[in-house]
C-alpha positions as MATLAB code, in Angstrom:
seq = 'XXXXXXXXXXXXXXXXXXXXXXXXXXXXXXXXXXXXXXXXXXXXXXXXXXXXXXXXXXXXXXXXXXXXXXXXXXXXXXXXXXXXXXXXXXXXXXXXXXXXXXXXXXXXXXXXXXXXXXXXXXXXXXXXXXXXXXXXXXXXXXXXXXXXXXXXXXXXXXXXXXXXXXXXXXXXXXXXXXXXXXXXXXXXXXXXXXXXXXXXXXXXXXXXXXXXXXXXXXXXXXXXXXXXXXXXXXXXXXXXXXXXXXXXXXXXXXXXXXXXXXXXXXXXXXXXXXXXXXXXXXXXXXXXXXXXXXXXXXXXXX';
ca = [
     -32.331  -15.976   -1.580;
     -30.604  -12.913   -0.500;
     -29.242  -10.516   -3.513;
     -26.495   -7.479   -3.092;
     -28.417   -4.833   -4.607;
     -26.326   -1.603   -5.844;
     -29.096    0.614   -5.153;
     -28.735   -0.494   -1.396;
     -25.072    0.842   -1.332;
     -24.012    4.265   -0.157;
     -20.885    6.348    0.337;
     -20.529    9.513    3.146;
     -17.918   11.005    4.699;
     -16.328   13.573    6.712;
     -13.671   15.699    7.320;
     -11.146   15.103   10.245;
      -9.898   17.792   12.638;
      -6.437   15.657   12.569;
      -5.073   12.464   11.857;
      -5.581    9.085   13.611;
      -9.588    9.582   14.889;
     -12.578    8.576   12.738;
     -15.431   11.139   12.428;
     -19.144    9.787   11.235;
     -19.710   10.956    7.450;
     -21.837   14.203    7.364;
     -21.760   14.529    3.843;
     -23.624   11.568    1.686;
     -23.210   11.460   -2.214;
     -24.823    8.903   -4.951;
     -21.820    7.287   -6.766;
     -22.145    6.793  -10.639;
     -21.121    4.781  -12.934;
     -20.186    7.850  -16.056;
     -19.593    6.649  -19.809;
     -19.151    3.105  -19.446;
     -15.896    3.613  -17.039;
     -15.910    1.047  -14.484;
     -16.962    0.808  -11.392;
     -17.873    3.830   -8.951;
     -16.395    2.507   -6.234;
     -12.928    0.879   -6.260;
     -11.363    1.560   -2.958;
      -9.758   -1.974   -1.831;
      -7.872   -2.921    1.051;
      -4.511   -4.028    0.288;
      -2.746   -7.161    2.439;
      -0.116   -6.947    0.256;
       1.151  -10.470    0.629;
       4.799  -11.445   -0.855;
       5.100  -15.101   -1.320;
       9.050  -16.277   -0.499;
      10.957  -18.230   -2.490;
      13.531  -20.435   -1.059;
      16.879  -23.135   -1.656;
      14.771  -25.253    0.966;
      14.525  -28.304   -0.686;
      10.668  -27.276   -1.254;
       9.614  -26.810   -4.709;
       6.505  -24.768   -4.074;
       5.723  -21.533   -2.446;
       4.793  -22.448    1.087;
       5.501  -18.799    3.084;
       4.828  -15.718    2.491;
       4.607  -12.282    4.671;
       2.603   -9.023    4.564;
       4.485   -6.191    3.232;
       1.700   -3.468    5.355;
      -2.106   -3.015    4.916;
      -3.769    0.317    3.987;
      -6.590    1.002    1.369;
      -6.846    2.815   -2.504;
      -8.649    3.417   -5.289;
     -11.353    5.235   -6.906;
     -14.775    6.753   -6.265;
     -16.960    8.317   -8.900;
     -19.645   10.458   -8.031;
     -22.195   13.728   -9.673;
     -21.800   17.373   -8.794;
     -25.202   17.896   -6.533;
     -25.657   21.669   -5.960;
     -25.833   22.741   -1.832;
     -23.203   19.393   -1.423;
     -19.885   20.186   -2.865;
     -17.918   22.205   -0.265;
     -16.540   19.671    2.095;
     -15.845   17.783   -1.274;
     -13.524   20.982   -2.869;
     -12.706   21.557    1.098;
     -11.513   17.716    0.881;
      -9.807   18.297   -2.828;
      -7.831   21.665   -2.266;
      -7.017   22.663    1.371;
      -3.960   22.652    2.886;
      -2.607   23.061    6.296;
       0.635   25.571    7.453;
       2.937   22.416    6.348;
       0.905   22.258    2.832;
      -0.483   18.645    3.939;
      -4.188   18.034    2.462;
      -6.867   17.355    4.720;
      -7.185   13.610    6.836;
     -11.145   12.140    5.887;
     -13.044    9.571    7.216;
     -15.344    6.954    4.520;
     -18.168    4.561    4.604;
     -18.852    2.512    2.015;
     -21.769    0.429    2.713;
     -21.571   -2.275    0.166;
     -24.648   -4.146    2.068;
     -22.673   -7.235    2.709;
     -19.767   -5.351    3.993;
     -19.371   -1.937    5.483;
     -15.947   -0.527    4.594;
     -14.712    2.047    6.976;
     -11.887    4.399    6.320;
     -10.130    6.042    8.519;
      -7.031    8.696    7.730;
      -8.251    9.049    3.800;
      -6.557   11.319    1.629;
      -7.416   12.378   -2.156;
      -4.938   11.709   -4.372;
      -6.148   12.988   -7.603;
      -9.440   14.477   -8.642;
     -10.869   14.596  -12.536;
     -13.801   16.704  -13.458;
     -15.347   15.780  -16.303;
     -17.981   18.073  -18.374;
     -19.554   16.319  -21.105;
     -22.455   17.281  -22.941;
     -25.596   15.983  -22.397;
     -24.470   14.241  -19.290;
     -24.337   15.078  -15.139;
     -20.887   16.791  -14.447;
     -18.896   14.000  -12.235;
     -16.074   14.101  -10.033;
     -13.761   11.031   -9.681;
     -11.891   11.037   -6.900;
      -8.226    8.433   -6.590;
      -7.955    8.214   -2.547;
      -5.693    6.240   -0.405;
      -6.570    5.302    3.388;
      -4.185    4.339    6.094;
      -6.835    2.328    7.645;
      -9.632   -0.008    6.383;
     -12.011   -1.837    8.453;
     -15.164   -3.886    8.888;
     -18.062   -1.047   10.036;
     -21.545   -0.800   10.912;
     -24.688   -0.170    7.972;
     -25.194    3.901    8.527;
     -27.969    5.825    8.815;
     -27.620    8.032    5.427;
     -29.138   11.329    4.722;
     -28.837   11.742    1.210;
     -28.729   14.916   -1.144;
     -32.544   15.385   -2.822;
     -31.210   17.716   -5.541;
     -30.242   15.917   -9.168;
     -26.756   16.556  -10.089;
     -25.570   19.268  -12.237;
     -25.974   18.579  -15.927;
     -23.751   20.247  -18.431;
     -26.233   22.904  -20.121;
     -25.676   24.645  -16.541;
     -22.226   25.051  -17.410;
     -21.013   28.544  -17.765;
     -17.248   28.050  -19.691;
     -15.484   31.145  -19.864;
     -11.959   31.638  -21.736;
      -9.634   34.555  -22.059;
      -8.263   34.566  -24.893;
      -5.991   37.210  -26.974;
      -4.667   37.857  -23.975;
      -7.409   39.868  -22.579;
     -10.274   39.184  -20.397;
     -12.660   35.915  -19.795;
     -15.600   35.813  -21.791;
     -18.150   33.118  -22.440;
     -17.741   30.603  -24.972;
     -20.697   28.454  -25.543;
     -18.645   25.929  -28.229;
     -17.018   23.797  -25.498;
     -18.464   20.408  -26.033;
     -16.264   18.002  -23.606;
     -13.870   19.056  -20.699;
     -11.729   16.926  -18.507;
      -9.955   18.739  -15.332;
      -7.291   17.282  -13.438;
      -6.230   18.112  -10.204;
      -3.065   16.036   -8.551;
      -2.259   16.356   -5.056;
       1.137   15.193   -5.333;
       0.578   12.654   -2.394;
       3.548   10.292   -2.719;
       3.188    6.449   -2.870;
       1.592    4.896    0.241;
       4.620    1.787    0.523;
       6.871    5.245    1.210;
       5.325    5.731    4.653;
       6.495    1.826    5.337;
       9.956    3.039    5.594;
       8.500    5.142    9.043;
       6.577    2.680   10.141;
       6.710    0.552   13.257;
       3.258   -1.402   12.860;
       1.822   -3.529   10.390;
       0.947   -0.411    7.858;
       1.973    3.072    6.843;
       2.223    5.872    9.125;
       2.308    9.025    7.062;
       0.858    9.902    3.415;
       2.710   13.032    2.920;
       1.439   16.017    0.292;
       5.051   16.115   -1.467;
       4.090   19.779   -3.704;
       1.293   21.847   -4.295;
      -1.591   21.046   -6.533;
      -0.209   20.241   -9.909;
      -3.276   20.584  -12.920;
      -3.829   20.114  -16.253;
      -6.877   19.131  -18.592;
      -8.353   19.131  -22.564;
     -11.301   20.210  -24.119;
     -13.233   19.626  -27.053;
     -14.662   22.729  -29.287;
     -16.197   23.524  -32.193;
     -14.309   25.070  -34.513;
     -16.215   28.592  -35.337;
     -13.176   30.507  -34.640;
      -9.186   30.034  -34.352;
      -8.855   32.407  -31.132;
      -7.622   29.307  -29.350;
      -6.161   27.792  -31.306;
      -3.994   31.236  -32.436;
      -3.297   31.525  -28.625;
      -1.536   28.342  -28.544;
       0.206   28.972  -31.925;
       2.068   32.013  -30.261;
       2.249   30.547  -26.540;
      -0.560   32.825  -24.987;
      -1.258   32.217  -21.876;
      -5.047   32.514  -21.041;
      -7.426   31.498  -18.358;
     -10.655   29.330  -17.390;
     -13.554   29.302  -15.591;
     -16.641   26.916  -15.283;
     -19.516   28.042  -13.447;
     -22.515   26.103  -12.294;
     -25.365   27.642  -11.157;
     -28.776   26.333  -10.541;
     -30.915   28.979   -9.057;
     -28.836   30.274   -5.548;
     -26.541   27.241   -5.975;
     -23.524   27.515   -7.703;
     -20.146   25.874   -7.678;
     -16.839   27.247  -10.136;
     -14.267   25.638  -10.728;
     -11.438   28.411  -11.637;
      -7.902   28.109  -13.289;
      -6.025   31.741  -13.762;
      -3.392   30.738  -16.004;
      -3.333   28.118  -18.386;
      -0.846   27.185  -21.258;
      -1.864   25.666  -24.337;
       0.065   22.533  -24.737;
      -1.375   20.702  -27.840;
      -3.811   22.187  -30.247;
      -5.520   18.888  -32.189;
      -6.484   20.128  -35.434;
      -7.432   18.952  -38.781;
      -9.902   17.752  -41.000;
     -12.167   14.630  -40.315;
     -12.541   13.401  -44.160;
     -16.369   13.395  -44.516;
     -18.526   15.703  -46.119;
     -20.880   14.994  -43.075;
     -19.171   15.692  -40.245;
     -17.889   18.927  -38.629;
     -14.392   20.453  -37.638;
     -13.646   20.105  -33.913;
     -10.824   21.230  -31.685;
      -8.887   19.133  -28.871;
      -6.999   21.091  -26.681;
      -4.753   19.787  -23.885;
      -3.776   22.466  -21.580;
      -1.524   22.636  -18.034;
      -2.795   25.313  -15.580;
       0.111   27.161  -13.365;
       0.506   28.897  -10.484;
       1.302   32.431   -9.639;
       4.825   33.515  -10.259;
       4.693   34.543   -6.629;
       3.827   31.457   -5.229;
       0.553   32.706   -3.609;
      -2.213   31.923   -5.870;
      -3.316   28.079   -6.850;
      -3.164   26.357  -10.501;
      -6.887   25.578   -9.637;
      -9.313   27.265   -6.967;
     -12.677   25.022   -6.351;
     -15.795   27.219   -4.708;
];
């Protein structure tokens, strides 16, 4: 009897030159399933059927019309070093008009190829957890969806990044970064501001959305878990300090960093845990900014 076997899926793609023209993936990541949260793949077309209800002298629902089709959802997958630039290329770039880059998406769930054409990333989260891979999951939305054809993947050899290769490095005091090796769990958040995809309805003439507009700039913010050895952060978001943030991962010539200039303390989550047996640890929830002058991101991915 034949059995849909996760191992025989795969996800690749690839960035577009402009809108409207699929382009074969030339980037192929493992999707993972991280801390029990779902699945790694969630993207799902969307028919968007509305039932009608009419005085018709029918008492049941008997028509209905489609309000547009496009595709969204999720996909979940490790940092692998020599792999990541089309991904932060994917995440970050923006065009003279500050519109995000147009991608292209197999998913090869072995029964059904989905192929995505006009794919934009709504929001990415970077989590950092220790003892685990470091894992990027990505909230997308396609204009297109379709039946494809199983592809030929060439997949990345090298195992993911893992948080011990984590460099975190904090300013704080006001003064320079420095490395601090008590960060224990770290969630990044990067929104692309890409407005809803029933919006580009109102400009369409077909049976689906022609636009997903980049409405703003990145907008970020995060949290972090540390242990408590020291109040430097915690004094910084006492007074309103701002201070800064880098993670670097490096594995031999690889490396990929993750940078955010200015950040603002927003809630410092302090106090004891009531056990003799356990130790003090601080949650921090932070939103990075901009430069004043407009020029410089909240977040800059290399």
């Amino acid at each position: 009897m034949p059995v849909a076997l996760s191992h025989q899926g795969v996800f690749g793609f690839a960035l577009q030159s402009a809108k409207g023209t699929f382009v074969n993936p030339d980037t192929w990541l493992p999707l993972i399933q991280s801390g029990g949260r779902g699945p790694a793949d969630s993207v799902q077309l969307k028919n968007n059927y509305v039932p009608l209800d009419f005085a018709d002298v029918n008492a049941y629902q008997s028509k209905y019309f489609a309000a547009g089709q496009w595709a969204e959802g999720a996909l979940r997958f490790p940092l692998i070093p020599g792999v990541l630039s089309n991904v932060f290329s994917w995440i970050q770039d923006r065009d003279s008009y500050n519109q995000g880059k147009w991608a292209s998406a197999v998913i090869d769930c072995v029964e059904e190829v989905k192929k995505l054409t006009d794919l934009k990333v709504r929001q990415a989260t970077f989590d950092l957890i220790k003892g685990e891979p470091v894992v990027c999951t990505l909230q997308v939305a396609a204009l297109q969806m379709e039946s494809g054809t199983t592809p030929s993947p060439t997949m990345p050899t090298a195992a993911p990044y893992i948080f011990r290769e984590a460099t975190v490095e904090i300013a704080t005091g006001g003064g320079s970064l420095a490395e601090d090796v008590n960060c224990e769990k770290m969630r990044i958040v990067a929104d692309a501001a890409l407005e809803d995809v029933d919006e580009g309805l109102r400009l369409a003439a077909s049976a689906g959305p022609v636009q997903l507009y980049n409405l703003a700039g990145l907008r970020c913010w995060g949290a972090f878990s540390r242990d408590f050895v020291d109040n430097e952060v915690y004094a910084d978001f006492a007074a309103g300090t701002e201070a800064a943030l880098t993670i670097t991962l490096e594995r031999g010539a690889a490396t990929a960093e993750i940078a955010l200039p200015r950040i603002l303390y927003t809630g410092d989550d302090l106090g004891l845990p009531g056990s003799n047996r356990q130790r003090i640890v601080e949650k921090v929830d932070f939103l990075a900014l901009g430069s004043v002058d407009g020029e410089t991101p909240p977040l800059t991915l290399s």
